[in-house]
XYZ file of C-alpha atoms in Angstrom:
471
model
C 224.413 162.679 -24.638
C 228.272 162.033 -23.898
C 227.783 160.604 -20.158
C 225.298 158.765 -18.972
C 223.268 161.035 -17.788
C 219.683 160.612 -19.571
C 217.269 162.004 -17.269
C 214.694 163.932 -18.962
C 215.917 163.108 -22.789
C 213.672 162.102 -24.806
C 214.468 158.794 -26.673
C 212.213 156.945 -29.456
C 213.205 152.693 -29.621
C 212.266 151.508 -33.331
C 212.044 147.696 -32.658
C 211.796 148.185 -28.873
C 210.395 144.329 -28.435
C 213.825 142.955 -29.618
C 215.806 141.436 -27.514
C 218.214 143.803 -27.179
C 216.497 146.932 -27.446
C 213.955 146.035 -24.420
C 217.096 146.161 -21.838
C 218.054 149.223 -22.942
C 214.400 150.365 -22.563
C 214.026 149.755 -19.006
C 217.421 150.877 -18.325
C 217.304 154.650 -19.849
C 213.814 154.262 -18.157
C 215.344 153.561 -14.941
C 217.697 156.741 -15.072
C 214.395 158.974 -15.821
C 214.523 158.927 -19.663
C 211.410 159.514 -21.643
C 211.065 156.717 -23.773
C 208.764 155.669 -26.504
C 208.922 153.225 -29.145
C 207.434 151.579 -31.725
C 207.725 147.506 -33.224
C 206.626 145.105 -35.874
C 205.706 142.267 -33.431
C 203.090 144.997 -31.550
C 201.629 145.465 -34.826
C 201.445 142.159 -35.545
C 199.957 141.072 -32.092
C 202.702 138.939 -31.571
C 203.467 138.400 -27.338
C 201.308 141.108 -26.442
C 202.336 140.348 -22.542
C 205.645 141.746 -23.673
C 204.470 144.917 -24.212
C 202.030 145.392 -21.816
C 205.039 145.434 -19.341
C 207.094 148.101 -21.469
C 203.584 150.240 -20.835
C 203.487 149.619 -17.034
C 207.006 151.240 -17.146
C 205.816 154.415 -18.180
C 206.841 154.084 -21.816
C 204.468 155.247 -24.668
C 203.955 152.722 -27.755
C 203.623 153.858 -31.439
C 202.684 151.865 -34.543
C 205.883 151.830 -36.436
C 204.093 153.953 -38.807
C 206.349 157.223 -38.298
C 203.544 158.595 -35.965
C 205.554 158.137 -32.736
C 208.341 160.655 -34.138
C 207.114 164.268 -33.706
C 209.899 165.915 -32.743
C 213.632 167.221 -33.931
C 214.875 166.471 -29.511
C 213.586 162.993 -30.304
C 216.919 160.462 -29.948
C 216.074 157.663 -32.638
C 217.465 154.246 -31.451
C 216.938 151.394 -33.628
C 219.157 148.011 -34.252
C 221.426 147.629 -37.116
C 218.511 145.322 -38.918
C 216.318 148.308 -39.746
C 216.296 149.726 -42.801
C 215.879 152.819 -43.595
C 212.750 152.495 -45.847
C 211.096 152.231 -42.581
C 208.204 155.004 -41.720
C 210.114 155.554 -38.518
C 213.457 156.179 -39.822
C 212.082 158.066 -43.085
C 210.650 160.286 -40.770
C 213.708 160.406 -38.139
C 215.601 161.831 -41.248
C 212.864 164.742 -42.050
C 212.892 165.794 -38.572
C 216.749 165.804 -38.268
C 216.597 163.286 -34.988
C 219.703 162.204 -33.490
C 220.462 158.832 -34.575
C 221.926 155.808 -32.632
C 222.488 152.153 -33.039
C 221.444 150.001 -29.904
C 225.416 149.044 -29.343
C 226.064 152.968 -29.171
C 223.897 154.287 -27.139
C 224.204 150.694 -25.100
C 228.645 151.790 -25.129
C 228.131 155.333 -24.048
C 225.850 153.984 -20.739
C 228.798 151.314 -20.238
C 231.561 153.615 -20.942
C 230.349 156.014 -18.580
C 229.938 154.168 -15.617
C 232.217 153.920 -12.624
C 232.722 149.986 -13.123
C 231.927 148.675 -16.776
C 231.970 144.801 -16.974
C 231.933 143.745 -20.500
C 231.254 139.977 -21.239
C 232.090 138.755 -24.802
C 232.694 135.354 -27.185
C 230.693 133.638 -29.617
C 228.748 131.506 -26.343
C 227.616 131.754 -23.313
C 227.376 135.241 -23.289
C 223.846 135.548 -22.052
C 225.013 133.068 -19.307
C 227.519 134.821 -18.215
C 226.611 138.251 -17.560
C 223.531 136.811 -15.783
C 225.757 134.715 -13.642
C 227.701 137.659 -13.192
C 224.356 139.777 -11.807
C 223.421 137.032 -9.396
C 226.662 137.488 -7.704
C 226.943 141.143 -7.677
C 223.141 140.711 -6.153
C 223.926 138.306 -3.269
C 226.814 140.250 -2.718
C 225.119 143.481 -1.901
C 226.052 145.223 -4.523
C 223.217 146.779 -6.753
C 224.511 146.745 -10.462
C 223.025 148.039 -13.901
C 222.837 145.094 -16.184
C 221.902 144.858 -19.667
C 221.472 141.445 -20.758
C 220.162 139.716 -24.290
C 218.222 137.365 -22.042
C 215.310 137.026 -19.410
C 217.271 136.324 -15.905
C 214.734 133.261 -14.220
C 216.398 134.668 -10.662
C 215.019 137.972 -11.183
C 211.857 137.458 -12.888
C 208.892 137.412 -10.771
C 205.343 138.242 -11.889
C 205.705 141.559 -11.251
C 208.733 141.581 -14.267
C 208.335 138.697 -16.081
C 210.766 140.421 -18.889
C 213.705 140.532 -16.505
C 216.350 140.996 -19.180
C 217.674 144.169 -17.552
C 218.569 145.361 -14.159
C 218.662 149.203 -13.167
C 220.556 149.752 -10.229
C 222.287 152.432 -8.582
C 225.759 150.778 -7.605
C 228.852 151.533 -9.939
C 228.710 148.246 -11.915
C 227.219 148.151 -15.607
C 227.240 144.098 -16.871
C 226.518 144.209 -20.386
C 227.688 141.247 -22.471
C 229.057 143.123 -25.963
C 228.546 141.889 -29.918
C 231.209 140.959 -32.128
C 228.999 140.333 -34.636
C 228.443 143.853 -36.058
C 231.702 144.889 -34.701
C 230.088 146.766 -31.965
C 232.385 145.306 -29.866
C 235.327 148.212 -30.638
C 232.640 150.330 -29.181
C 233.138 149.232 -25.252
C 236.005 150.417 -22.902
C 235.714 148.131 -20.052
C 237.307 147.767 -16.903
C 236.512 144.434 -16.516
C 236.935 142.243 -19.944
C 235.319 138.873 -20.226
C 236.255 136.445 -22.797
C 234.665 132.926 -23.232
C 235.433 131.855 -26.668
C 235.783 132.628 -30.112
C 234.660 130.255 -32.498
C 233.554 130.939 -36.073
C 229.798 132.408 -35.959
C 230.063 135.836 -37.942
C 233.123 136.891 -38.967
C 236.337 135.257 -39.772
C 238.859 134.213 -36.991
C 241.355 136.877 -38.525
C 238.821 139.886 -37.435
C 237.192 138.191 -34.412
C 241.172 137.875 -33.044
C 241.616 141.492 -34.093
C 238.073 142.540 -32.478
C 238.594 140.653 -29.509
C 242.316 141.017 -28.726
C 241.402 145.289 -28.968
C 238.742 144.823 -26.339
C 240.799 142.790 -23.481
C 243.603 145.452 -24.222
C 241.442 148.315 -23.058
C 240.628 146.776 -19.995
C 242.212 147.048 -16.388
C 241.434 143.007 -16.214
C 240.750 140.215 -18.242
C 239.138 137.178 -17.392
C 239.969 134.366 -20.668
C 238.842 131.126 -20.896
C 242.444 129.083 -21.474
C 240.698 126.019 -22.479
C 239.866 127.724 -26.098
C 242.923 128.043 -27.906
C 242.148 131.296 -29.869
C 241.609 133.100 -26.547
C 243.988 131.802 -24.485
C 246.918 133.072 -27.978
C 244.511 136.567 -27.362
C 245.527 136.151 -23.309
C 249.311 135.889 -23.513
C 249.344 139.346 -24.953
C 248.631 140.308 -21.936
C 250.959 141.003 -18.760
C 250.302 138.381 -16.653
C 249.232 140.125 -13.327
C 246.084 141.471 -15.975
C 244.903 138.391 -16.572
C 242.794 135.983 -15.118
C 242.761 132.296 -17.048
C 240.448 130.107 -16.614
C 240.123 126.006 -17.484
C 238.049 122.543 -17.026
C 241.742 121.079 -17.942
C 244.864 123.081 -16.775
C 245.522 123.291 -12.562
C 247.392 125.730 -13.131
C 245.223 128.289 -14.364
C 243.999 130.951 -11.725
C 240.402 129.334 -11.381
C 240.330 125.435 -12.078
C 237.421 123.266 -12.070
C 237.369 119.486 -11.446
C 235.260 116.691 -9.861
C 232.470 117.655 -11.787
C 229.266 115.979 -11.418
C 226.356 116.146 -13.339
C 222.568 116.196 -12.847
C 219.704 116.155 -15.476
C 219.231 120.037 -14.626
C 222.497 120.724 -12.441
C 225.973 120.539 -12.048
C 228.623 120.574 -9.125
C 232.075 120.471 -9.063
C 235.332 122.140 -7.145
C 236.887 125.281 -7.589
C 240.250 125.640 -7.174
C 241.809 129.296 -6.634
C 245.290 130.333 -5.234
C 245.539 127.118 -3.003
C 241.826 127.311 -2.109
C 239.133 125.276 -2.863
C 235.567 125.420 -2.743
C 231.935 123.208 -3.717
C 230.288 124.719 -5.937
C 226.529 123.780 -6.928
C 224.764 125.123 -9.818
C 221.438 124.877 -10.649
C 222.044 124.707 -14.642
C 223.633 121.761 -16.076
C 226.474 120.904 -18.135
C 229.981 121.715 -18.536
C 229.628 124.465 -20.541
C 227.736 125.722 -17.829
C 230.636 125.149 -15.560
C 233.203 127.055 -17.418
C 230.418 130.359 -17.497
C 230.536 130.384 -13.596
C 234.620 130.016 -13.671
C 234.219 132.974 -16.197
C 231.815 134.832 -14.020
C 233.283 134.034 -10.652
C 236.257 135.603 -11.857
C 234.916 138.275 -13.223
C 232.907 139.392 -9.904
C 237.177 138.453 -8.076
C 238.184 141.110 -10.239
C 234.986 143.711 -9.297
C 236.237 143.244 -6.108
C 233.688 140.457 -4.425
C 235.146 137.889 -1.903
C 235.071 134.144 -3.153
C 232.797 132.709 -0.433
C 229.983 135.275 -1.823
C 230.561 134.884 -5.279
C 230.232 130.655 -4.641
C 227.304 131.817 -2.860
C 225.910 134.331 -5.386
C 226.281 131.683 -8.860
C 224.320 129.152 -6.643
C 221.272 131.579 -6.566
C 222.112 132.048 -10.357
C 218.564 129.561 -11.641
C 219.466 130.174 -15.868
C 218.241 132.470 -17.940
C 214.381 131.682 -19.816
C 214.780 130.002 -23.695
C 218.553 128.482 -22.341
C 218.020 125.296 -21.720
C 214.717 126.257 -20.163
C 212.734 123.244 -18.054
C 208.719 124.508 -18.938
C 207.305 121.568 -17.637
C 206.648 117.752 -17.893
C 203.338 115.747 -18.461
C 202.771 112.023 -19.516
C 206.050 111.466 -18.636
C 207.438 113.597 -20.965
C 209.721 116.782 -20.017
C 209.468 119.771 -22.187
C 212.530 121.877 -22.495
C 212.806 125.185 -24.901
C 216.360 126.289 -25.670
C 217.616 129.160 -28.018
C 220.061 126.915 -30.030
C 220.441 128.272 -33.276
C 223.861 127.550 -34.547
C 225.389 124.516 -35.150
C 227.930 124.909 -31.803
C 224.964 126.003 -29.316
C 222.345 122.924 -30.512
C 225.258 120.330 -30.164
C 226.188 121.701 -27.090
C 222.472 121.074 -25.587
C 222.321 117.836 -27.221
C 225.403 116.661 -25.141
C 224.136 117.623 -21.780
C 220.743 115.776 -22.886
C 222.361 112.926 -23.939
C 224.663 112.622 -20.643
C 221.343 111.158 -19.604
C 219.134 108.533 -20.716
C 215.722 109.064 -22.943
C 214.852 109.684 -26.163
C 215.246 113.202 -28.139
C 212.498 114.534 -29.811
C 213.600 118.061 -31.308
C 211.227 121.008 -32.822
C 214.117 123.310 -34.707
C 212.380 126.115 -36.598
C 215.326 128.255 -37.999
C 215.629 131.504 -37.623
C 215.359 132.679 -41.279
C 216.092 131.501 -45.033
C 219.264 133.388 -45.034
C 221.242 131.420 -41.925
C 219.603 128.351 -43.394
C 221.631 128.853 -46.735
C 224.559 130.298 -44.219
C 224.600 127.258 -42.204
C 222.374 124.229 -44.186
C 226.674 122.209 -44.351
C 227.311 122.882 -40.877
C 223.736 122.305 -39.280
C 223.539 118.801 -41.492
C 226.636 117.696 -40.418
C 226.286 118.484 -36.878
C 223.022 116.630 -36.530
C 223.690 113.633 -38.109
C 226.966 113.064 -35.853
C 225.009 114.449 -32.638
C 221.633 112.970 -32.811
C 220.875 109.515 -31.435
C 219.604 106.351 -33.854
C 215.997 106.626 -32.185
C 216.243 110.765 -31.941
C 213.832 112.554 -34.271
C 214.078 115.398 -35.674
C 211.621 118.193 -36.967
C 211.579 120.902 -38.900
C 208.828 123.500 -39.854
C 209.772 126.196 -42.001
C 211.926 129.008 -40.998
C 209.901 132.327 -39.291
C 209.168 134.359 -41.904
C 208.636 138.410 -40.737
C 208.015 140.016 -43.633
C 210.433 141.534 -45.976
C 211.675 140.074 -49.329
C 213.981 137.203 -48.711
C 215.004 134.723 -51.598
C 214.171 130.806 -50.829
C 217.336 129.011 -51.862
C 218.009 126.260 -49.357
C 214.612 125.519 -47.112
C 213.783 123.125 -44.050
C 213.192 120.145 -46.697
C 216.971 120.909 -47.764
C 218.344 120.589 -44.315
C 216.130 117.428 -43.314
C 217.056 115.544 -47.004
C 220.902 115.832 -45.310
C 220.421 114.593 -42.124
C 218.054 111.449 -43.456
C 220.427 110.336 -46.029
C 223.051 110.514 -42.970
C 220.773 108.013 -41.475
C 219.287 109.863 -38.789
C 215.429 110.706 -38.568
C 214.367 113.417 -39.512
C 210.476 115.266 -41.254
C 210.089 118.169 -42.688
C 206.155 119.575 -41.495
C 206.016 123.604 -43.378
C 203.486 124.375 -40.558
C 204.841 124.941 -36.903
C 201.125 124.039 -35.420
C 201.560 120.517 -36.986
C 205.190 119.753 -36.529
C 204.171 120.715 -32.554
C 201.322 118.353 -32.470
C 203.323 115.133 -34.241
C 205.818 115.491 -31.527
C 203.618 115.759 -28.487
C 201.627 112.247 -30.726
C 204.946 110.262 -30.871
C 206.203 111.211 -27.599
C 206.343 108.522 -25.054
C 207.241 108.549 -21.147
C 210.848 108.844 -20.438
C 211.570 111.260 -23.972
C 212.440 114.957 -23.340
C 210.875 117.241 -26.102
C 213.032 120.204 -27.342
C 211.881 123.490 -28.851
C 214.607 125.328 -30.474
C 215.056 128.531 -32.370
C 215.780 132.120 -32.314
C 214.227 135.394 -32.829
C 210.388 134.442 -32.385
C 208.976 134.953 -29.150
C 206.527 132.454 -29.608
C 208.198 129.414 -29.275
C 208.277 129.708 -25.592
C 204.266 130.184 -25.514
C 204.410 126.823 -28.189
C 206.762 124.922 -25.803
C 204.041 125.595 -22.316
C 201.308 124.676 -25.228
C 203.187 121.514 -25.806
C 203.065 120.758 -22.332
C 199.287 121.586 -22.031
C 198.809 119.024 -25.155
C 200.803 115.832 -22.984
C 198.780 116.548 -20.555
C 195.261 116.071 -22.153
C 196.428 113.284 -23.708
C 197.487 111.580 -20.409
């Protein structure tokens, strides 16, 4: 497949539960693709709700045994995290199956469309490009969107996995990966950039990645308060650009008189000598530089301003960002995907803007980031979290695999106590979720953080369930 054409190919999604891989799912679904696929979690009987909904699609799930790969036509999809001992891919390679990554096939969908919007930068992404589908929704338009993240405006209970839209307007959203390079992969027409920050690779490459992808496209939208992207932006001829800032008027979207709310933000927007009120119903400033970056982004897909205003105020987040589950006892449970050092401390300033105690659940996402990131993560909580904050730590999700056990939760919560901030180490998740629902008391906010594992969103509306028996 060169286009995007996919009706009636037959594709087979190893790790289809991931959250990238379930977009894509829906969306070669969407254009009449067989699909099948086959995941760890399924076997595992991990969120079977997930899967039940990749079923109702029409798409046939396989133990990721090999069984589900019969035939040479078969298109083998997996991400770049499965190895190739794996039954599926063993027997991918003895049928001679096409082989993709996720970010290839996810390019050639993107490249072929009639409007690709690409939305990149260590943060926000997610944000973003879900932003960027509210507007192109209340606009009229009907877009393709692939997103890394469940969009709350879209979900209903007939798609509670809303992390991809299949539409049949000219616009595929997809926010793009630096991390695995896939980002050289993308030819957009529209090229987002929110930041670059150190995550992955070193600034050198990200510059290089980065500065390649806003040089393919017909416009670029660059946040100018970050200084490595706003060096990428000057590049650029001017009347291809579109900067935007929280601190420079003169940039061609401007944000000031910003006011926040516990779980919103409002401020004005300022565009070639107009101005508007903007309301969103996510909080923070970080929050307001994603709708300058997706407000311009729709500008440049051609949408008015008055319906892009109108289309980021139906924008309600996406689920695991800063997510609201519930409240009980006085006590409001919030589950967030912060995972490295920049996204937690970013969450921890918009909760601190506002008063009440922190109690934080961080399970990390593996021993490998821990030893990656044990400096970084110490530092950052011992200069973010409040004197009466507490912090706990189970130990990291553990899939399977062999993995060495160098630094561990105890390592990272020994830094952050000698720092002089609280912090426990509790190995098991169930009892590091029940001591923080004991010491909570009315007027804290209880945060459940972590990455890759599902779960912690059923643990967080658990949590709430457990403040509310205990009155």
């Amino acid at each position: 497949m060169h286009d995007g054409n996919v009706a009636d190919q037959r594709f087979f999604l190893v790790g289809i539960g991931g959250s990238g891989m379930m977009p894509l799912a829906m969306i070669l679904r969407g254009r009449g693709a067989i699909v099948a696929g086959s995941d760890r979690g399924l076997d595992q009987g991990r969120v079977p709700a997930k899967f039940d909904a990749l079923r109702t699609l029409g798409i046939d799930l396989f133990a990721q045994d090999g069984s589900g790969i019969t035939a040479p036509d078969q298109i083998v999809v997996a991400s770049a995290a499965v190895e190739e001992t794996v039954a599926d891919m063993v027997a991918a390679a003895r049928l001679g199956c096409q082989r993709l990554s996720r970010a290839e096939l996810n390019a050639r969908l993107f490249n072929a469309s009639a409007l690709p919007i690409g939305v990149a930068g260590t943060s926000g992404k997610s944000t973003v490009t879900g932003m960027i589908a509210a507007i192109l929704g209340a606009a009229g338009r009907d877009p393709t969107v692939m997103n890394g993240a469940v969009m709350k405006h879209v979900a209903g209970s007939d798609r509670p996995f809303a992390s991809a839209l299949v539409g049949q307007g000219e616009e595929y959203v997809s926010e793009v990966d630096e991390s695995d390079g896939s980002i050289a992969l993308y030819a957009p027409r529209v090229a987002v950039l929110n930041n670059v920050s150190l995550d992955h690779k070193s600034l050198d490459e990200l510059n290089l990645l980065f500065g390649d992808f806003l040089a393919k496209a017909h416009h670029a939208v660059v946040n100018a308060d970050n200084a490595d992207a706003a060096t990428l932006a000057m590049r650029l001829p001017a009347s291809r650009v579109t900067r935007f800032s929280l601190r420079d008027a003169g940039a061609g979207l401007f944000a000031d008189a910003i006011e926040e709310a516990p779980f919103a933000v409002r401020f004005a927007l300022h565009h070639r000598g107009e101005t508007r009120a903007v309301a969103l119903q996510v909080p923070g400033r970080h929050n307001v530089a994603n709708a300058l970056a997706g407000i311009a982004a729709a500008l440049a897909a051609g949408v008015p301003l008055d319906a892009a205003v109108a289309g980021v105020a139906r924008f309600e987040g996406l689920r695991r960002r800063f997510d609201r589950v519930g409240a009980a006892a006085g006590v409001t449970v919030i589950d967030d995907f912060g995972h490295n050092p920049d996204k937690i401390a970013a969450t921890l300033d918009t909760l601190h803007a506002f008063p009440g105690r922190l109690i934080l659940l961080f399970q990390p996402h593996g021993y490998g980031p821990l030893k990656v990131m044990r400096a970084e993560l110490a530092a950052m909580f011992a200069s973010k979290l409040a004197p009466d904050d507490l912090l706990v730590l189970p130990d990291p999700v553990y899939q399977g695999g062999t993995v060495t056990r160098e630094v561990t939760s105890a390592d990272v919560v020994r830094d952050v106590a000698v720092a002089g901030r609280q912090a426990l180490h509790l190995p098991e998740r169930a009892a590091a979720a029940a001591h923080c629902v004991a010491v909570a008391r009315a007027g804290d906010r209880i945060v459940v953080m972590g990455a890759r594992d599902d779960t912690l969103s059923l643990l967080a509306a658990e949590m709430v369930e457990m403040l509310a028996r205990r009155g």
